[in-house]
Coordinates of C-alpha atoms in Angstrom, one line a residue:
M419 CA 38.3 21.2 32.9
E420 CA 40.5 18.5 35.3
A421 CA 43.0 21.1 36.1
E422 CA 39.8 24.1 37.7
T423 CA 38.0 20.9 39.1
A424 CA 41.2 20.2 40.6
I425 CA 41.0 23.6 42.2
S426 CA 38.1 24.5 43.6
M427 CA 38.6 20.3 45.6
K428 CA 41.3 22.3 46.8
Q429 CA 39.4 25.4 47.9
M430 CA 35.9 23.5 49.9
S431 CA 35.7 23.5 53.4
W432 CA 32.8 22.7 55.6
N433 CA 32.1 22.6 59.0
L434 CA 29.4 20.0 60.4
F435 CA 27.4 20.5 63.9
L436 CA 25.2 18.2 65.6
A437 CA 22.6 18.9 67.8
D438 CA 23.7 16.8 70.3
G439 CA 26.9 19.2 70.4
K440 CA 28.9 17.3 67.8
T441 CA 31.4 18.6 65.2
F442 CA 33.1 18.0 62.4
S443 CA 35.2 20.2 60.5
S444 CA 38.1 19.2 57.8
P445 CA 40.0 20.8 54.6
N446 CA 40.3 17.7 52.9
H447 CA 37.7 17.5 50.2
D448 CA 37.7 13.5 50.7
D449 CA 36.2 13.9 53.6
F450 CA 33.6 15.2 52.7
F451 CA 31.8 12.1 51.9
N452 CA 31.8 10.4 54.6
I453 CA 28.7 13.2 56.3
G454 CA 26.9 10.4 55.4
R455 CA 28.0 8.1 57.0
V456 CA 28.1 10.2 60.6
I457 CA 24.0 11.7 59.6
E458 CA 22.8 8.3 58.5
N459 CA 21.9 6.5 61.5
C460 CA 21.8 10.1 63.4
E461 CA 17.5 11.0 65.0
T462 CA 19.2 14.5 66.1
T463 CA 19.1 17.5 63.4
F464 CA 22.7 18.9 61.8
W465 CA 23.9 21.5 60.2
L466 CA 26.0 22.1 57.6
D467 CA 28.1 24.8 56.1
I468 CA 30.1 24.7 53.2
E469 CA 33.0 26.9 51.2
N470 CA 33.4 27.0 47.3
L471 CA 30.6 24.2 47.1
S472 CA 32.4 22.1 44.5
P473 CA 31.0 20.4 41.1
E474 CA 31.7 17.6 42.8
A475 CA 29.8 18.0 46.3
G476 CA 27.0 19.4 44.3
D477 CA 26.9 16.2 43.1
F478 CA 27.4 14.3 46.5
L479 CA 24.4 17.1 47.9
E480 CA 22.0 15.8 44.8
K481 CA 22.2 12.0 45.9
S482 CA 22.4 12.2 49.9
F483 CA 20.3 15.0 50.9
S484 CA 17.8 15.0 47.8
C485 CA 18.9 19.4 46.8
H486 CA 16.8 19.8 43.6
P487 CA 19.4 20.0 40.7
L488 CA 18.7 23.5 39.0
A489 CA 19.4 24.8 43.6
I490 CA 22.4 23.1 43.5
E491 CA 22.8 25.3 39.6
D492 CA 22.5 28.2 41.5
C493 CA 24.7 27.8 44.2
H494 CA 27.0 28.5 41.8
N495 CA 25.3 31.5 40.0
F496 CA 27.5 34.5 42.2
K497 CA 24.0 36.8 40.0
V498 CA 21.8 35.4 41.5
R499 CA 18.8 37.2 42.7
P500 CA 17.5 36.7 46.5
K501 CA 14.7 34.2 46.4
V502 CA 12.7 31.6 47.8
E503 CA 11.5 27.9 46.3
K504 CA 10.0 25.4 47.8
Y505 CA 11.1 21.7 46.2
P506 CA 10.2 18.4 47.1
G507 CA 12.1 17.2 51.1
H508 CA 13.9 20.9 51.4
L509 CA 13.6 24.8 50.7
F510 CA 15.6 27.0 48.4
I511 CA 16.3 30.6 50.0
V512 CA 19.0 32.9 47.8
F513 CA 19.7 35.6 50.9
R514 CA 22.6 38.0 49.9
G515 CA 24.3 40.2 52.5
V516 CA 27.4 42.7 52.7
N517 CA 31.3 41.1 52.8
Y518 CA 33.3 42.8 54.6
N519 CA 36.0 39.9 54.3
A520 CA 35.7 41.3 50.9
G521 CA 38.2 44.0 50.8
E522 CA 37.9 47.3 51.0
I523 CA 35.1 47.6 48.9
E524 CA 32.3 47.2 51.9
T525 CA 30.2 47.4 49.6
H526 CA 30.5 43.8 47.7
M527 CA 27.4 42.0 48.2
I528 CA 27.7 38.6 48.4
N529 CA 25.2 35.8 47.9
L530 CA 24.4 33.2 50.7
Y531 CA 22.1 29.6 49.6
F532 CA 20.4 28.5 52.8
F533 CA 18.6 24.0 51.9
L534 CA 16.2 24.2 55.2
G535 CA 14.2 20.7 55.6
H536 CA 12.5 19.0 58.6
N537 CA 16.0 17.8 60.1
Y538 CA 18.9 19.5 58.4
I539 CA 20.3 22.9 57.6
I540 CA 22.5 23.0 54.5
T541 CA 24.2 26.9 54.2
V542 CA 27.0 27.2 51.3
H543 CA 28.6 30.5 50.1
N544 CA 31.9 31.2 47.9
K545 CA 34.0 33.3 50.6
P546 CA 34.4 33.1 54.5
L547 CA 31.2 35.5 56.3
R548 CA 31.2 36.9 59.4
A549 CA 27.4 36.3 59.7
I550 CA 28.6 31.9 59.9
R551 CA 30.9 32.4 62.4
D552 CA 28.3 34.9 65.5
T553 CA 26.0 31.8 64.6
W554 CA 27.6 29.3 64.1
K555 CA 28.8 30.4 68.2
I556 CA 25.6 30.6 69.3
V557 CA 24.7 27.3 68.2
E558 CA 27.6 26.8 70.5
L559 CA 27.1 27.5 73.1
N560 CA 22.5 26.9 72.6
R561 CA 22.7 23.7 70.9
D562 CA 19.0 24.2 71.7
A563 CA 18.5 27.2 69.2
L564 CA 19.1 23.7 66.7
K565 CA 17.3 21.7 68.2
N566 CA 15.1 20.3 66.0
N567 CA 14.4 23.3 65.0
P568 CA 16.7 23.8 62.2
G569 CA 14.5 27.3 61.5
R570 CA 15.8 28.8 64.2
V571 CA 19.3 28.3 63.1
L572 CA 18.6 29.8 59.0
Y573 CA 16.7 33.2 61.9
E574 CA 19.6 33.4 63.3
T575 CA 21.6 34.3 60.1
L576 CA 19.1 36.4 58.5
D577 CA 19.8 38.0 61.1
H578 CA 23.5 38.7 61.5
I579 CA 23.4 39.6 58.0
V580 CA 20.8 42.1 58.1
D581 CA 22.7 43.2 61.5
N582 CA 26.0 43.9 59.4
Y583 CA 24.0 46.4 57.5
F584 CA 24.0 48.7 59.9
P585 CA 28.1 49.9 60.4
L586 CA 27.6 50.4 56.8
L587 CA 24.9 53.1 57.0
E588 CA 26.6 54.7 59.4
K589 CA 29.8 55.2 57.8
M590 CA 27.4 55.8 54.8
D591 CA 25.7 59.4 56.9
A592 CA 29.2 61.0 58.6
R593 CA 30.1 60.8 54.9
L594 CA 26.9 62.0 54.1
T595 CA 27.4 64.9 57.1
E596 CA 30.7 65.7 55.5
L597 CA 29.8 66.2 52.4
E598 CA 27.5 68.2 53.5
T599 CA 29.7 70.6 55.8
Q600 CA 33.0 70.7 52.1
I601 CA 29.5 71.9 50.0
F602 CA 28.9 74.7 52.7
Y603 CA 32.4 76.0 52.7
D604 CA 35.3 73.8 50.0
F605 CA 33.6 72.3 48.4
N606 CA 35.1 71.5 45.6
Q607 CA 34.8 68.6 41.7
C608 CA 36.3 65.6 44.3
T609 CA 33.0 66.5 46.2
V610 CA 31.0 65.8 43.3
E611 CA 32.4 63.0 42.4
D612 CA 31.9 61.6 46.5
I613 CA 28.5 62.5 46.0
F614 CA 27.4 60.5 42.9
G615 CA 30.1 57.6 44.4
I616 CA 27.7 57.2 47.8
K617 CA 24.9 57.7 45.8
K618 CA 25.9 54.8 43.8
E619 CA 26.8 52.4 47.1
I620 CA 23.4 53.4 48.0
M621 CA 21.8 52.1 44.4
V622 CA 23.0 48.7 44.6
L623 CA 22.6 47.8 48.3
K624 CA 18.2 49.4 46.4
R625 CA 18.7 46.3 44.7
C626 CA 19.8 43.9 47.3
V627 CA 17.7 44.7 50.1
G628 CA 14.5 45.3 47.3
P629 CA 13.9 41.1 46.9
Q630 CA 15.5 40.6 50.5
M631 CA 11.8 42.7 51.9
D632 CA 9.5 40.1 49.8
L633 CA 11.6 37.4 51.0
I634 CA 11.1 37.6 54.3
N635 CA 7.2 38.1 53.9
S636 CA 7.3 35.1 51.6
L637 CA 9.0 33.5 54.7
M638 CA 6.1 34.4 57.1
T639 CA 3.4 34.0 55.5
M640 CA 2.8 31.3 53.3
K641 CA 2.8 28.1 54.7
W642 CA 5.9 26.2 53.6
G643 CA 5.8 23.4 56.5
F644 CA 9.9 23.7 57.6
I645 CA 9.4 27.1 60.1
R646 CA 7.6 26.3 63.3
E647 CA 4.7 29.1 63.0
E648 CA 7.2 29.8 67.1
N649 CA 9.5 31.0 66.0
M650 CA 7.2 33.8 63.4
L651 CA 7.9 36.1 65.8
Y652 CA 11.5 36.0 65.9
Y653 CA 11.4 36.9 61.2
R654 CA 8.9 40.3 61.8
D655 CA 12.8 41.3 63.3
V656 CA 14.2 40.9 60.0
R657 CA 11.2 41.7 58.8
D658 CA 11.6 45.0 60.9
H659 CA 15.1 46.1 60.8
V660 CA 15.0 45.0 56.9
E661 CA 12.7 47.6 57.1
R662 CA 14.9 50.4 58.6
I663 CA 17.5 50.1 56.1
A664 CA 15.4 50.2 53.3
D665 CA 14.2 53.6 55.2
H666 CA 17.4 54.6 56.2
L667 CA 18.6 53.8 52.2
D668 CA 15.7 56.1 51.2
M669 CA 16.6 59.5 53.2
Y670 CA 19.7 58.6 52.2
R671 CA 19.1 59.1 48.2
D672 CA 16.9 61.3 49.3
L673 CA 20.0 63.7 50.9
T674 CA 22.3 63.2 47.8
V675 CA 19.6 64.7 45.3
S676 CA 19.6 67.5 48.2
L677 CA 23.2 67.7 47.5
L678 CA 23.9 67.9 44.2
D679 CA 21.2 70.2 43.8
F680 CA 22.5 71.5 46.4
Y681 CA 26.3 71.7 45.3
M682 CA 25.2 72.8 41.2
T683 CA 23.1 76.2 43.1
Q684 CA 26.2 76.8 44.9
V685 CA 28.8 76.1 41.9
S686 CA 26.0 78.7 40.4
N687 CA 26.5 80.7 42.4
R688 CA 30.4 81.1 42.9
M689 CA 29.6 81.1 39.3
N690 CA 27.6 84.5 39.3
D691 CA 29.8 86.4 41.8
V692 CA 33.1 85.6 39.5
M693 CA 30.5 87.6 36.3
K694 CA 29.8 90.1 38.7
T695 CA 33.6 90.6 39.5
L696 CA 35.2 90.7 36.2
S697 CA 31.4 92.8 35.2
I698 CA 32.7 95.7 38.4
V699 CA 36.2 95.7 36.7
A700 CA 35.4 96.0 33.0
T701 CA 32.6 99.0 34.3
I702 CA 35.7 100.7 36.4
M703 CA 38.2 99.7 33.1
L704 CA 35.1 101.8 29.9
P705 CA 35.4 105.0 30.9
L706 CA 39.7 104.7 31.9
S707 CA 39.7 103.4 28.2
L708 CA 37.4 106.0 26.8
L709 CA 39.8 108.6 28.0
T710 CA 42.9 106.9 27.1
G711 CA 41.3 106.0 23.6
V712 CA 40.6 109.8 23.1
F713 CA 43.7 110.8 23.6
G714 CA 45.6 109.0 22.4
M715 CA 43.7 109.6 18.5
N716 CA 46.1 110.5 16.0
F717 CA 46.0 115.2 16.1
Q718 CA 47.5 117.8 16.0
K719 CA 46.1 119.8 17.6
M720 CA 44.1 118.8 20.6
P721 CA 43.2 121.2 23.2
G722 CA 45.7 119.5 26.5
L723 CA 47.3 117.3 24.5
E724 CA 50.5 120.7 24.4
E725 CA 49.9 121.5 28.2
R726 CA 52.6 120.8 30.4
E727 CA 50.0 119.6 33.0
G728 CA 48.0 117.3 30.8
F729 CA 48.9 114.5 31.6
W730 CA 48.3 114.6 35.4
Y731 CA 45.0 116.1 34.3
L732 CA 44.1 113.3 32.5
L733 CA 45.5 110.6 35.5
V734 CA 43.5 112.5 38.4
S735 CA 40.7 111.7 36.3
M736 CA 40.7 108.8 35.5
I737 CA 41.0 108.5 40.0
V738 CA 38.4 110.5 40.0
I739 CA 36.0 108.0 37.9
S740 CA 37.7 105.2 39.0
A741 CA 37.1 106.3 43.1
I742 CA 33.1 107.2 41.9
L743 CA 32.2 104.3 40.3
V744 CA 34.0 102.0 43.4
T745 CA 31.5 104.0 45.8
Y746 CA 28.5 104.1 43.4
F747 CA 29.4 99.9 43.6
K748 CA 29.7 100.0 47.3
R749 CA 26.0 102.0 48.3
K750 CA 24.7 99.4 45.6
K751 CA 26.7 96.7 47.8
W752 CA 27.6 95.5 44.5
M753 CA 30.9 94.6 45.6

């Protein structure tokens, strides 16, 4: 247990931004416990961002900022659903976004945890997030965004997380368009596997976006006491973006269903073409097999069997019959 704690202490990093423009950061875990001295006599709003929250740091947040132990426990559970809960002295918010720092799998989801108080906001996450970096730049350029208004920082972060979905949706749209072309002109087994892969990604995003719509609505409609009324317009903008994402996902889901139906139709049509070709070949071969079977019977006396030109008569008859059948099939447009 001590080894695990030591590893978590080494992995943790943090940044502190004060509304008066001062910033503090350190890769040293021990420096984190000195934050209380920095903000003890601070009358301005501050933002504390923590990556890889350690158990000791969680205990420190509970004692120094009255963060509820149940909320601290959720910060170590990466599978918790998006939600908003009110505790004495602060709101606890769980939001989920696309992590572009996770490698090749772009639909890898990551949770971001918020502790929103009257004069502070604390963010916790287990991996680097572009949304945090982008929001940090905005706060550095516009200190008034944080001054006495931590709810504005919450909006900026949520807005950047939601906006990160759109590049993924654009790539998904391009992939669906490409698959649609493949089904029309050059489809194979890989095509249906790709469709199912995209459908799985869509379901992952749908399970994520749905609860976040309810979360934004809760932040807007309920009187939490930690978010200013003038900020509600900004949260409405985030809600509109989430609704657009949900609409796109519904459209893509319907498109994947249509592509799968069309794929099965194409497979059935190709099978029908194969069966038609085989049937035509079998129909042409049937009279030929009949002729060769008749003249191949084991009889001593048979008309034409002893004639010198008998073989050629039979061969010409087979060619003529085949030509007649082929001509008939082409007139019927079966070939």
